[in-house]
CSV table of C-alpha atoms and ligand atoms in Angstrom, one decimal:
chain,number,residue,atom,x,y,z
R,1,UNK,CA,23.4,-19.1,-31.1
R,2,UNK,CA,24.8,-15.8,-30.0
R,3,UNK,CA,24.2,-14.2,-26.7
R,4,UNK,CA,21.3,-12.1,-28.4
R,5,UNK,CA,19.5,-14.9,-30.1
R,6,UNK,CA,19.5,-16.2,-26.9
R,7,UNK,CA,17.8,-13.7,-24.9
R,8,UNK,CA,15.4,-13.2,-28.2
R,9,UNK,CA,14.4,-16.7,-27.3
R,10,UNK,CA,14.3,-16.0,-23.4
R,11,UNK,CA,12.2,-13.5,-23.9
R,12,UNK,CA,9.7,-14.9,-26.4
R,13,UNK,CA,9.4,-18.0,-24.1
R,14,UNK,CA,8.6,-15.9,-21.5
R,15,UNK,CA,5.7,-13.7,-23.2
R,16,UNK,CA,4.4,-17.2,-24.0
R,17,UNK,CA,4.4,-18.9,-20.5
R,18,UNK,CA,2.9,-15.5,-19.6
R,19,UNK,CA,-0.1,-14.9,-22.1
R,20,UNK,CA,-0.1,-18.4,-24.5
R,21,UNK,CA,0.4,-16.0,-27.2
R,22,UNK,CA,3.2,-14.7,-29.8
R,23,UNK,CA,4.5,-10.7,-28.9
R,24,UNK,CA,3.9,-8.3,-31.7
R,25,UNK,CA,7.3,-6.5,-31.2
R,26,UNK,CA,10.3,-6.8,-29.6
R,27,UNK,CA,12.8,-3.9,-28.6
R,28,UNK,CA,16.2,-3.8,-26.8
R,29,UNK,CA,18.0,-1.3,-25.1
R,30,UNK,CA,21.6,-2.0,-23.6
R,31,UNK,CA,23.3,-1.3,-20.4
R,32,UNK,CA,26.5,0.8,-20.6
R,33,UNK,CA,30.2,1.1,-19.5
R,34,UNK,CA,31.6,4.9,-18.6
R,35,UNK,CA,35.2,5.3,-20.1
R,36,UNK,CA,35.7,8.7,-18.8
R,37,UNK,CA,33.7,11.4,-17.1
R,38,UNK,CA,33.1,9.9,-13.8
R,39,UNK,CA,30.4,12.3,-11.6
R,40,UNK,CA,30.1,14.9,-14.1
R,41,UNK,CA,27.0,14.4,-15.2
R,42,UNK,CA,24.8,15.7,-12.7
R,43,UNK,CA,27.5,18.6,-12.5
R,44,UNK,CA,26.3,19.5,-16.1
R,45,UNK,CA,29.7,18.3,-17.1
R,46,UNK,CA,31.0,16.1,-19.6
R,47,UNK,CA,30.9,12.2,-19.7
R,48,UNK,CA,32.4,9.1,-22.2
R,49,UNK,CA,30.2,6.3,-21.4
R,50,UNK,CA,29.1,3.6,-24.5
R,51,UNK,CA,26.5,1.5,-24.9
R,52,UNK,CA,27.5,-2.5,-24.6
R,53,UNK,CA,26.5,-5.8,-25.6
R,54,UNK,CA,24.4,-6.8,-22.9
R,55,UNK,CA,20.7,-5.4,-23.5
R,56,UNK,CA,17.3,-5.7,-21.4
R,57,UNK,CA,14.6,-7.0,-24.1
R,58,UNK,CA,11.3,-6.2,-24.0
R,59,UNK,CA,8.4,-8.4,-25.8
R,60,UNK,CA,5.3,-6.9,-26.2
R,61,UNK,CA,1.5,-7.4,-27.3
R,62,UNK,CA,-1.9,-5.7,-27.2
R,63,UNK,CA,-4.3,-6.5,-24.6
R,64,UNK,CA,-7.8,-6.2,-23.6
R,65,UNK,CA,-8.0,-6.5,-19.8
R,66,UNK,CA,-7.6,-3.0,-19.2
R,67,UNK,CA,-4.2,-2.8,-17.2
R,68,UNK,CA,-0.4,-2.8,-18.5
R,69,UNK,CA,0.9,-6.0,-17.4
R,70,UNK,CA,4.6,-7.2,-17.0
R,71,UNK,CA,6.2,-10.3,-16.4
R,72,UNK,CA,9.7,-10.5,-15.7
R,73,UNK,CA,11.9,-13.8,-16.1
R,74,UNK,CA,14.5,-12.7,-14.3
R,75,UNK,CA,12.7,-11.9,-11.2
R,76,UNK,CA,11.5,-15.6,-10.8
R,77,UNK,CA,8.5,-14.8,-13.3
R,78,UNK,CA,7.1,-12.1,-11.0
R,79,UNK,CA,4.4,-10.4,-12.5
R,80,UNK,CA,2.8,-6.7,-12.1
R,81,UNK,CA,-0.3,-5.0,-13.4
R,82,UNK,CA,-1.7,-1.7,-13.3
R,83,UNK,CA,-4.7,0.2,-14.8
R,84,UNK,CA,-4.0,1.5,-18.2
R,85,UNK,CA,-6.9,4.2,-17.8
R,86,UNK,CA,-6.9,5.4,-14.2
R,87,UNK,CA,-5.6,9.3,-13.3
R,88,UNK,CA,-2.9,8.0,-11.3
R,89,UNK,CA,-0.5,5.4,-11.3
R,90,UNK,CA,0.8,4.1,-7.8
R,91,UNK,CA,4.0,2.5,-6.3
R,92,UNK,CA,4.7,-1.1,-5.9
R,93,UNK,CA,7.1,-2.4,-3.5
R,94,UNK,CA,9.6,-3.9,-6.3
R,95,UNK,CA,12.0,-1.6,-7.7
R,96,UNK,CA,11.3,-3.7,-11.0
R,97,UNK,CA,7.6,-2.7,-11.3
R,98,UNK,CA,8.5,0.9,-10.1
R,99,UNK,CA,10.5,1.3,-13.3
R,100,UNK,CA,7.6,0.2,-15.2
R,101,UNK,CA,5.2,2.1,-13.6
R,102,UNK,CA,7.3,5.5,-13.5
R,103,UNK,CA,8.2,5.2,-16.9
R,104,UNK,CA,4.4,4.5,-17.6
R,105,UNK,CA,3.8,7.6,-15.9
R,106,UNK,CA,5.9,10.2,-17.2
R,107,UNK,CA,5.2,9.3,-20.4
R,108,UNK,CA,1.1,10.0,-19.4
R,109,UNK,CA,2.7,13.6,-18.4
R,110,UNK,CA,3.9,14.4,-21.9
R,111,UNK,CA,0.7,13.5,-23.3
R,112,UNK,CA,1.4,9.8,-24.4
R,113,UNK,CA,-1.0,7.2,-23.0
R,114,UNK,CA,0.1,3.7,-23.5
R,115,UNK,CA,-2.9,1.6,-24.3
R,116,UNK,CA,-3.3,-1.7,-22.0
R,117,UNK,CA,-0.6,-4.5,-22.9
R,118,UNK,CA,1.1,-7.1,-22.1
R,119,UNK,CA,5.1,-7.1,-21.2
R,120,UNK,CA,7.7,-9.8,-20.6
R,121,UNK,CA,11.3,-8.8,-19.7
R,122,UNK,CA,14.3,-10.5,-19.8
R,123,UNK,CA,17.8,-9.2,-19.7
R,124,UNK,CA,21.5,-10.4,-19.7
R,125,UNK,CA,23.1,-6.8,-17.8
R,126,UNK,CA,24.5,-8.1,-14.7
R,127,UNK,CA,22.7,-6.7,-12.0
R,128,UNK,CA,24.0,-4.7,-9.3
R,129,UNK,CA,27.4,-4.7,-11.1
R,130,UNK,CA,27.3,-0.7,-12.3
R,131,UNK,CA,26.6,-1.6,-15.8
R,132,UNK,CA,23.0,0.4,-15.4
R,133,UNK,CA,20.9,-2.7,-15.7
R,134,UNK,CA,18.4,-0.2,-14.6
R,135,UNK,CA,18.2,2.3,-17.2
R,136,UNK,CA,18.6,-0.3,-19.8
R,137,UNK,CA,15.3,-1.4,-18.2
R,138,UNK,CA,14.0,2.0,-18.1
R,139,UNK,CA,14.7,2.9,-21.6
R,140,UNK,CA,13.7,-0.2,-23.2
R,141,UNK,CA,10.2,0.3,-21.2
R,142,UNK,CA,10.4,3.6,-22.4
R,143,UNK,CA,10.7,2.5,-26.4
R,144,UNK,CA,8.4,-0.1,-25.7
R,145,UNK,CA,5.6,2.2,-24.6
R,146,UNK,CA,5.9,4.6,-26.7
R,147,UNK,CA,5.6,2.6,-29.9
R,148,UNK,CA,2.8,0.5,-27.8
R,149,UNK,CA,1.1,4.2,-28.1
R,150,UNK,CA,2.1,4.8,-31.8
R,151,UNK,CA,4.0,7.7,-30.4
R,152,UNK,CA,7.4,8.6,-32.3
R,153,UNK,CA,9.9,9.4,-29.1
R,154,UNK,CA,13.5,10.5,-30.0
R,155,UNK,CA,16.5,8.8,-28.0
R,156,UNK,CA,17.4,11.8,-26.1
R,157,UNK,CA,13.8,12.2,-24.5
R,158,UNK,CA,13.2,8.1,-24.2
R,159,UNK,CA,16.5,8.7,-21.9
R,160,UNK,CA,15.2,11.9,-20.4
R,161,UNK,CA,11.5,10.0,-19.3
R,162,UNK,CA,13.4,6.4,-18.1
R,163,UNK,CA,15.6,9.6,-16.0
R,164,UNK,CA,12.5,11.1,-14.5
R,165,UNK,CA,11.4,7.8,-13.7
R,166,UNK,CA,13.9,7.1,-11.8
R,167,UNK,CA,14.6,10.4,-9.8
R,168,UNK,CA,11.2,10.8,-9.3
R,169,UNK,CA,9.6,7.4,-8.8
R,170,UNK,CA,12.1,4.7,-8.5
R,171,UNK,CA,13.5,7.3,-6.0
R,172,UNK,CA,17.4,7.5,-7.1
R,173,UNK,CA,19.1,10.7,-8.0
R,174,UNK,CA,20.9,9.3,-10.6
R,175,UNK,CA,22.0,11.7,-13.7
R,176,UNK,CA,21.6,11.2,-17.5
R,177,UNK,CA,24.9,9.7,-18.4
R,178,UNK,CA,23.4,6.5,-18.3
R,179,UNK,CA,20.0,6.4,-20.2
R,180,UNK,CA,21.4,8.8,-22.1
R,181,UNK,CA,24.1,6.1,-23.3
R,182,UNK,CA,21.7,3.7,-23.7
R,183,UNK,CA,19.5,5.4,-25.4
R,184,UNK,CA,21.7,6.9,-27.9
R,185,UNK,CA,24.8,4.5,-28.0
R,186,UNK,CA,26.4,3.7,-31.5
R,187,UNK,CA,27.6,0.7,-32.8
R,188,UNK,CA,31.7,0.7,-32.4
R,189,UNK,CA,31.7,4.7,-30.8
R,190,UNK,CA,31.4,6.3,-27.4
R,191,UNK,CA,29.1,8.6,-26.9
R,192,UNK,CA,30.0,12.2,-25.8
R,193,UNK,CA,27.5,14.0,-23.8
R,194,UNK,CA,27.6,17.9,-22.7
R,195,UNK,CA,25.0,17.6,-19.9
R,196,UNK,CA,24.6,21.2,-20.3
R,197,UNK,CA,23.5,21.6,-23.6
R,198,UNK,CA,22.6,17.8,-24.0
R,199,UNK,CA,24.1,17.3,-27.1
R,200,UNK,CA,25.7,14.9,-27.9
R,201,UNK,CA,27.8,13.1,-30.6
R,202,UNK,CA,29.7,9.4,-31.5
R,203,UNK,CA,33.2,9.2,-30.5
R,204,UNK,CA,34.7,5.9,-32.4
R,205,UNK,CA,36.4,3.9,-30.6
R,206,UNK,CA,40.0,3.2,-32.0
R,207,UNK,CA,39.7,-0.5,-34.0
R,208,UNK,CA,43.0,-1.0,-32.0
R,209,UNK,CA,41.7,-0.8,-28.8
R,210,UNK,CA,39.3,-3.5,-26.7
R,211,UNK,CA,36.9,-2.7,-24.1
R,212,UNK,CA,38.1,-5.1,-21.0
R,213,UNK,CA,34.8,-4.7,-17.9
R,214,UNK,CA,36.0,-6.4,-14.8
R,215,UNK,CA,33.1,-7.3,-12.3
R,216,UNK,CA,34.6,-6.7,-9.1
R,217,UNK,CA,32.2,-9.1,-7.1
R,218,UNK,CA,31.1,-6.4,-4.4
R,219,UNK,CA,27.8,-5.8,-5.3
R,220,UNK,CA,26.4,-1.9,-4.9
R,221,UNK,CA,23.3,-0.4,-4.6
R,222,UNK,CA,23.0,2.9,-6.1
R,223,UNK,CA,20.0,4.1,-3.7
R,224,UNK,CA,22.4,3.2,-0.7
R,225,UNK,CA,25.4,4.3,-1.6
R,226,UNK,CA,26.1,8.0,-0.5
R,227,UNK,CA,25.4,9.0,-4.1
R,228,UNK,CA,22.9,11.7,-2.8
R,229,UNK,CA,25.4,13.1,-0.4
R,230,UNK,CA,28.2,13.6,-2.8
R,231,UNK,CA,25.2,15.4,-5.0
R,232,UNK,CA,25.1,17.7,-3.0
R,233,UNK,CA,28.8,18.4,-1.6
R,234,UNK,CA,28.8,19.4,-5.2
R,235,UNK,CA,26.3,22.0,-5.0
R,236,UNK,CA,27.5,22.9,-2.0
R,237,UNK,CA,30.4,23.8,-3.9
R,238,UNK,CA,29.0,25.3,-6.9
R,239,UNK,CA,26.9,27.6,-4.4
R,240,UNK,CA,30.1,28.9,-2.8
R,241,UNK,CA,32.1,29.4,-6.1
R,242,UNK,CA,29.2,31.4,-7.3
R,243,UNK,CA,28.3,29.0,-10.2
R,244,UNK,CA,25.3,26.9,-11.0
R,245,UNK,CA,26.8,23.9,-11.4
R,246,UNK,CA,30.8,23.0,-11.5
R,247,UNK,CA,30.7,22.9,-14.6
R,248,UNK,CA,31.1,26.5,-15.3
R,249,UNK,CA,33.6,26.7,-12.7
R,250,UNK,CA,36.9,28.0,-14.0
R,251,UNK,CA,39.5,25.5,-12.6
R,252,UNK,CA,41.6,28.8,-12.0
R,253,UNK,CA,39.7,29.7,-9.5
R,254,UNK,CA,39.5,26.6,-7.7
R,255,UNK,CA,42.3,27.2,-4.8
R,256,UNK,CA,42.2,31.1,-4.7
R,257,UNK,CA,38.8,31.4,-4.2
R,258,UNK,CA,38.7,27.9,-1.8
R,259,UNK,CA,38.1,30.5,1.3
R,260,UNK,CA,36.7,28.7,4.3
R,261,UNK,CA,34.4,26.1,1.7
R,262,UNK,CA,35.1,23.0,3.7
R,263,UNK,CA,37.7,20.1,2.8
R,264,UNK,CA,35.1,17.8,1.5
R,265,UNK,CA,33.3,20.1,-1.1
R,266,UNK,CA,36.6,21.3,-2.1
R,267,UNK,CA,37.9,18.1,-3.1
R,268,UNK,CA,34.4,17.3,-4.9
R,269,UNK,CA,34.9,20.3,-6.6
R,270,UNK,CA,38.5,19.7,-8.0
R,271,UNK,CA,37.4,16.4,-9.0
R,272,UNK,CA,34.5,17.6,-11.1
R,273,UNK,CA,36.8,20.4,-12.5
R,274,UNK,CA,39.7,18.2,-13.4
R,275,UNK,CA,37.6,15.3,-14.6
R,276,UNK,CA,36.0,17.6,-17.5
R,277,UNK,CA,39.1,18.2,-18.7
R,278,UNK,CA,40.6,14.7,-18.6
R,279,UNK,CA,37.3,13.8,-21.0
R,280,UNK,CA,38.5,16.5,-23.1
R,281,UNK,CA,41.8,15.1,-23.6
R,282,UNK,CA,40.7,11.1,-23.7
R,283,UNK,CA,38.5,12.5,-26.7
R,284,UNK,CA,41.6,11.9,-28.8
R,285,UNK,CA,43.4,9.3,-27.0
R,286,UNK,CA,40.4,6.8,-27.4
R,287,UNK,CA,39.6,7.9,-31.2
R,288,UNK,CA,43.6,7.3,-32.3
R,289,UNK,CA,43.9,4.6,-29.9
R,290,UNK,CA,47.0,6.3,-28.0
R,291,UNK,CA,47.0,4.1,-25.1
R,292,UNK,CA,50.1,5.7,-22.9
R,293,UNK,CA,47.7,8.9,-23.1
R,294,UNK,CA,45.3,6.4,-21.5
R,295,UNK,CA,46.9,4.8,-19.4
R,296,UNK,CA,47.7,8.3,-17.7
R,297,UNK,CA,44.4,10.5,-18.1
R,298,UNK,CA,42.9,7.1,-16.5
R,299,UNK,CA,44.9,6.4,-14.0
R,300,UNK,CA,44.6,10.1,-12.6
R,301,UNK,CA,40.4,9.8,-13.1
R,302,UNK,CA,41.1,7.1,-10.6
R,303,UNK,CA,43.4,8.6,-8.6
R,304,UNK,CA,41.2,11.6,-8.1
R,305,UNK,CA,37.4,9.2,-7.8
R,306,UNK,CA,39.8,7.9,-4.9
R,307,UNK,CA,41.5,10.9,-3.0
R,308,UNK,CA,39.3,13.9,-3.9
R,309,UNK,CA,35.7,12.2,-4.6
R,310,UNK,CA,36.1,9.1,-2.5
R,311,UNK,CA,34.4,6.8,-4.1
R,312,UNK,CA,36.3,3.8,-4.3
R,313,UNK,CA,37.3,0.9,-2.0
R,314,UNK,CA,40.5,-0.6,-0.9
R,315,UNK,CA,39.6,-3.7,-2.7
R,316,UNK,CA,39.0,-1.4,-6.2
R,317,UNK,CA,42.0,0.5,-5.6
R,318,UNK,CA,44.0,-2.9,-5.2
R,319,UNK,CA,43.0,-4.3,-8.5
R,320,UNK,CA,43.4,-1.3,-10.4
R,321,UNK,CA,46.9,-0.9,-9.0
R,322,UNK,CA,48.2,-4.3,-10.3
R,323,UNK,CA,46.5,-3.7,-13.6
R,324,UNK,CA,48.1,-0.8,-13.9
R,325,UNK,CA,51.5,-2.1,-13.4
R,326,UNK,CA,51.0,-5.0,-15.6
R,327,UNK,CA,49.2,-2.8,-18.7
R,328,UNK,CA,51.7,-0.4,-18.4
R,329,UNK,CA,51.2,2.0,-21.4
R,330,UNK,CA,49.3,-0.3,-23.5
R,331,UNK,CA,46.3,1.1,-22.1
R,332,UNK,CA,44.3,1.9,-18.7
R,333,UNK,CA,42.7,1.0,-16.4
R,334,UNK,CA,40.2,2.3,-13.7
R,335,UNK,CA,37.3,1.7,-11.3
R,336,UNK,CA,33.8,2.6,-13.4
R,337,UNK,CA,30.2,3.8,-12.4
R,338,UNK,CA,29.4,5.2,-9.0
R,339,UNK,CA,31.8,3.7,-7.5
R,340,UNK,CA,31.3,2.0,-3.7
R,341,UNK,CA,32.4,-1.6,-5.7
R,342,UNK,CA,30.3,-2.7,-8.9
R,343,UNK,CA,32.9,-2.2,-11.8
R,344,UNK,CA,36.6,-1.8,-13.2
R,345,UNK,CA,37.1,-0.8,-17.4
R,346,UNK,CA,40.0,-1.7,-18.6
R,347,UNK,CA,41.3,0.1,-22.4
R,348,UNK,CA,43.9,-2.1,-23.3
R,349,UNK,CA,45.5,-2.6,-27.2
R,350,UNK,CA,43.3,-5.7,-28.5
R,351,UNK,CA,46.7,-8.2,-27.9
R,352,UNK,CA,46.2,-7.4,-24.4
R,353,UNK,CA,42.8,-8.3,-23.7
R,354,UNK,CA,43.1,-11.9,-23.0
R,355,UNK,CA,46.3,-11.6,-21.1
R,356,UNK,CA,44.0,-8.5,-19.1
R,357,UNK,CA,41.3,-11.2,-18.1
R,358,UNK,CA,43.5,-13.8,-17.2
R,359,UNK,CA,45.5,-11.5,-14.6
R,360,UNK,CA,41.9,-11.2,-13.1
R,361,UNK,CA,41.0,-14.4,-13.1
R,362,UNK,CA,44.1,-16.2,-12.0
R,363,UNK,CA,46.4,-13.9,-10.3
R,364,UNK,CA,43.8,-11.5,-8.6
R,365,UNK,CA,41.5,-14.1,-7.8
R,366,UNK,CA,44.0,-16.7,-6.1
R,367,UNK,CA,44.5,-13.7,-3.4
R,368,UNK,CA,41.3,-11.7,-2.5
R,369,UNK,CA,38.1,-12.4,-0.5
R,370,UNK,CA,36.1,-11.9,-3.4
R,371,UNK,CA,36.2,-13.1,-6.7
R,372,UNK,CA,36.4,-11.1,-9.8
R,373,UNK,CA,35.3,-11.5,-13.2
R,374,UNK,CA,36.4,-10.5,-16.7
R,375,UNK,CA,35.2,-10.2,-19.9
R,376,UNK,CA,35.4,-8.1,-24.0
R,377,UNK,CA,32.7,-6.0,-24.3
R,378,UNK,CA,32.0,-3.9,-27.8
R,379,UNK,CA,30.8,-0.9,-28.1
R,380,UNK,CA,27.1,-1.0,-29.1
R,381,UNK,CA,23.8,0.6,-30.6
R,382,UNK,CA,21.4,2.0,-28.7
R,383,UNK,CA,17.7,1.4,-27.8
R,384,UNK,CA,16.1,-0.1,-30.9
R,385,UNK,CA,13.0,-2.2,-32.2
R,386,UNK,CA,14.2,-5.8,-32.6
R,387,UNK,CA,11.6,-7.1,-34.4
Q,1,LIG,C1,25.7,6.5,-11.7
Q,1,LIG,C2,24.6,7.5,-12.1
Q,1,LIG,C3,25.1,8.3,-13.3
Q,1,LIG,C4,26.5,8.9,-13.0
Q,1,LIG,C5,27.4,7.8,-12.4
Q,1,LIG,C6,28.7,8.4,-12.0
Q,1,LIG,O1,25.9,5.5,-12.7
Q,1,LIG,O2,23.4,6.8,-12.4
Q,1,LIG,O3,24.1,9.3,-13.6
Q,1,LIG,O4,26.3,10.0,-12.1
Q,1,LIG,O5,26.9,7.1,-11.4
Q,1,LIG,O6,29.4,8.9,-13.1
């Protein structure tokens, strides 16, 4: 059985402990790994993330008690129910249900009322790792619904609702890069994403080249990280250089123009600016599979997420040093996500990977605190109906 069938089963079993009855669909939608374009997305910038093999599924089934109900197997069958009909839709005190309930929501506010169902969840995103276990949950509740409601909802707005939801219910400013990703992903490509314009298009990934996430062990939390500071050090920034967001910043201008804009913002600022232009130039490099371009344009992303954004950790920066040195310029290598802990990616020629994991697993692990863990990941479709 493969990881999928698995969770197909998981998920099944649980509709059926739930409600003694078979689901009439199943979707999944899958968590995601950036590559490149780290804290650019909220900058209207441009980001490299793809979707990957681990997926939140969602069974689902009509109902006639009125409510949208939602059990979830991962959270020790917890369960969660809410009027279907009622004007408004209120907070519960899981993040889990929130997710449910704000995706449930925004979808009301663009005219889409799901009728009452039942829901049973089950996923296999690590959580709290910075593969967006999260939006994977958002979006697939997102697909879920809106089929639920016979309403036909295109990826980029099911990742635009499961968004909203979360900025405006959940409560965490995240940007779109990551529903986005999995709402859009594509089987063996990255997907590139102007947050300005929104478009966005497949990037294949180079059939040389394999997709190495290392868990770092130190859990984050996105909501307490300082996420929401660094937000707005950015448009702090963008405000001074007379832009609307630092996207439209011309790097140019950066250190003439710096004037008394304090150290912080400035750094923020350079980050963004240089950032954009390193997704620019991985474009390429992942496509052709050039991996000594990658093993510089990511080793500078981390650089600069570490001295200019600070967003990493001692621990992070450790582990991507020695990776570094051992890959050399058969790929690269660099802490992932938010940052604050959660995640490493690792884009290594496909002969490496092994040799990539067991460097983790044996010679990292025998000398930290916390142990790491390492594992292939492909690049994968995005939300879809399963069955
Ligand atoms: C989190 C957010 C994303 C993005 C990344 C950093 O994953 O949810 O929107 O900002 O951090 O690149």
């Amino acid at each position: 059985m493969t990881p999928r069938d698995i969770l197909i089963e998981r998920v099944s079993a649980a509709f059926r402990r739930a409600y003694g009855e078979e689901p009439v669909r199943i979707v999944a939608a899958p968590g995601r790994v950036n590559l490149i374009g780290e804290h650019c997305d909220y900058n209207d910038g441009l980001v490299l993330p793809c979707a990957i093999d681990r997926e939140t599924m969602i069974a689902i089934g009509p109902a006639h008690h009125g409510e949208i109900r939602s059990f979830a197997a991962d959270f020790d069958d917890d369960s969660d129910g809410f009027s279907a009909t009622a004007g408004v839709i209120d907070h519960a005190e899981a993040d889990w249900k929130n997710h449910i309930r704000g995706v449930a929501h925004f979808l009301r506010e663009r005219g889409i009322q799901p009728p009452a169902a039942n829901l049973a969840i089950a996923g296999n995103v690590p959580m709290g790792a910075g593969l967006s276990s999260s939006a994977s949950l958002g979006v697939a509740i997102a697909l879920a619904l809106s089929m639920h409601a016979d309403a036909k909802v295109d990826p980029g707005d099911l990742a635009r609702i499961a968004q909203q939801s979360e900025n405006d219910f959940v409560g965490c400013a995240c940007g779109i890069m990551d529903q986005m990703a999995s709402a859009c992903g594509t089987e063996g490509a990255a997907v590139l994403i102007d947050c300005q314009s929104m478009k966005q298009r497949a990037v294949p990934i180079s059939e040389s080249l394999a997709i190495v996430i290392i868990e770092s062990g130190i859990q984050r939390i996105l909501t307490d990280s300082p996420f929401n500071t660094r937000r707005a050090e950015c448009e702090a920034a963008a405000e001074h250089y007379g832009v609307d967001a630092l996207r439209n910043l011309d790097p140019a201008r950066l250190e003439p123009e710096r004037g008394d804009l304090d150290e912080a913002c400035f750094r923020r600022a350079r980050h963004v600016v240089t950032e954009i232009a390193r997704v620019r130039r991985g474009i390429d490099a992942f496509t052709t599979g050039d991996t000594a371009s990658l093993a510089e344009i990511m080793a500078a992303s981390h650089a600069s997420l570490r001295d200019d954004f600070q967003v990493s950790i001692p621990p992070i920066d450790q582990m991507v040093a020695m990776l570094a040195e051992k890959i050399g310029d058969r790929g690269g290598v660099r802490m992932t996500g938010a940052g604050f802990g959660g995640c490493l990616v690792a884009v290594v020629e496909k002969s490496l990977a092994e040799d990539v994991i067991g460097w983790v697993e044996h010679d990292h692990n025998r000398m930290a605190e916390v142990q790491a863990s390492a594992g292939i990941y492909l690049p994968s479709k995005g939300a879809h109906l399963l069955r």
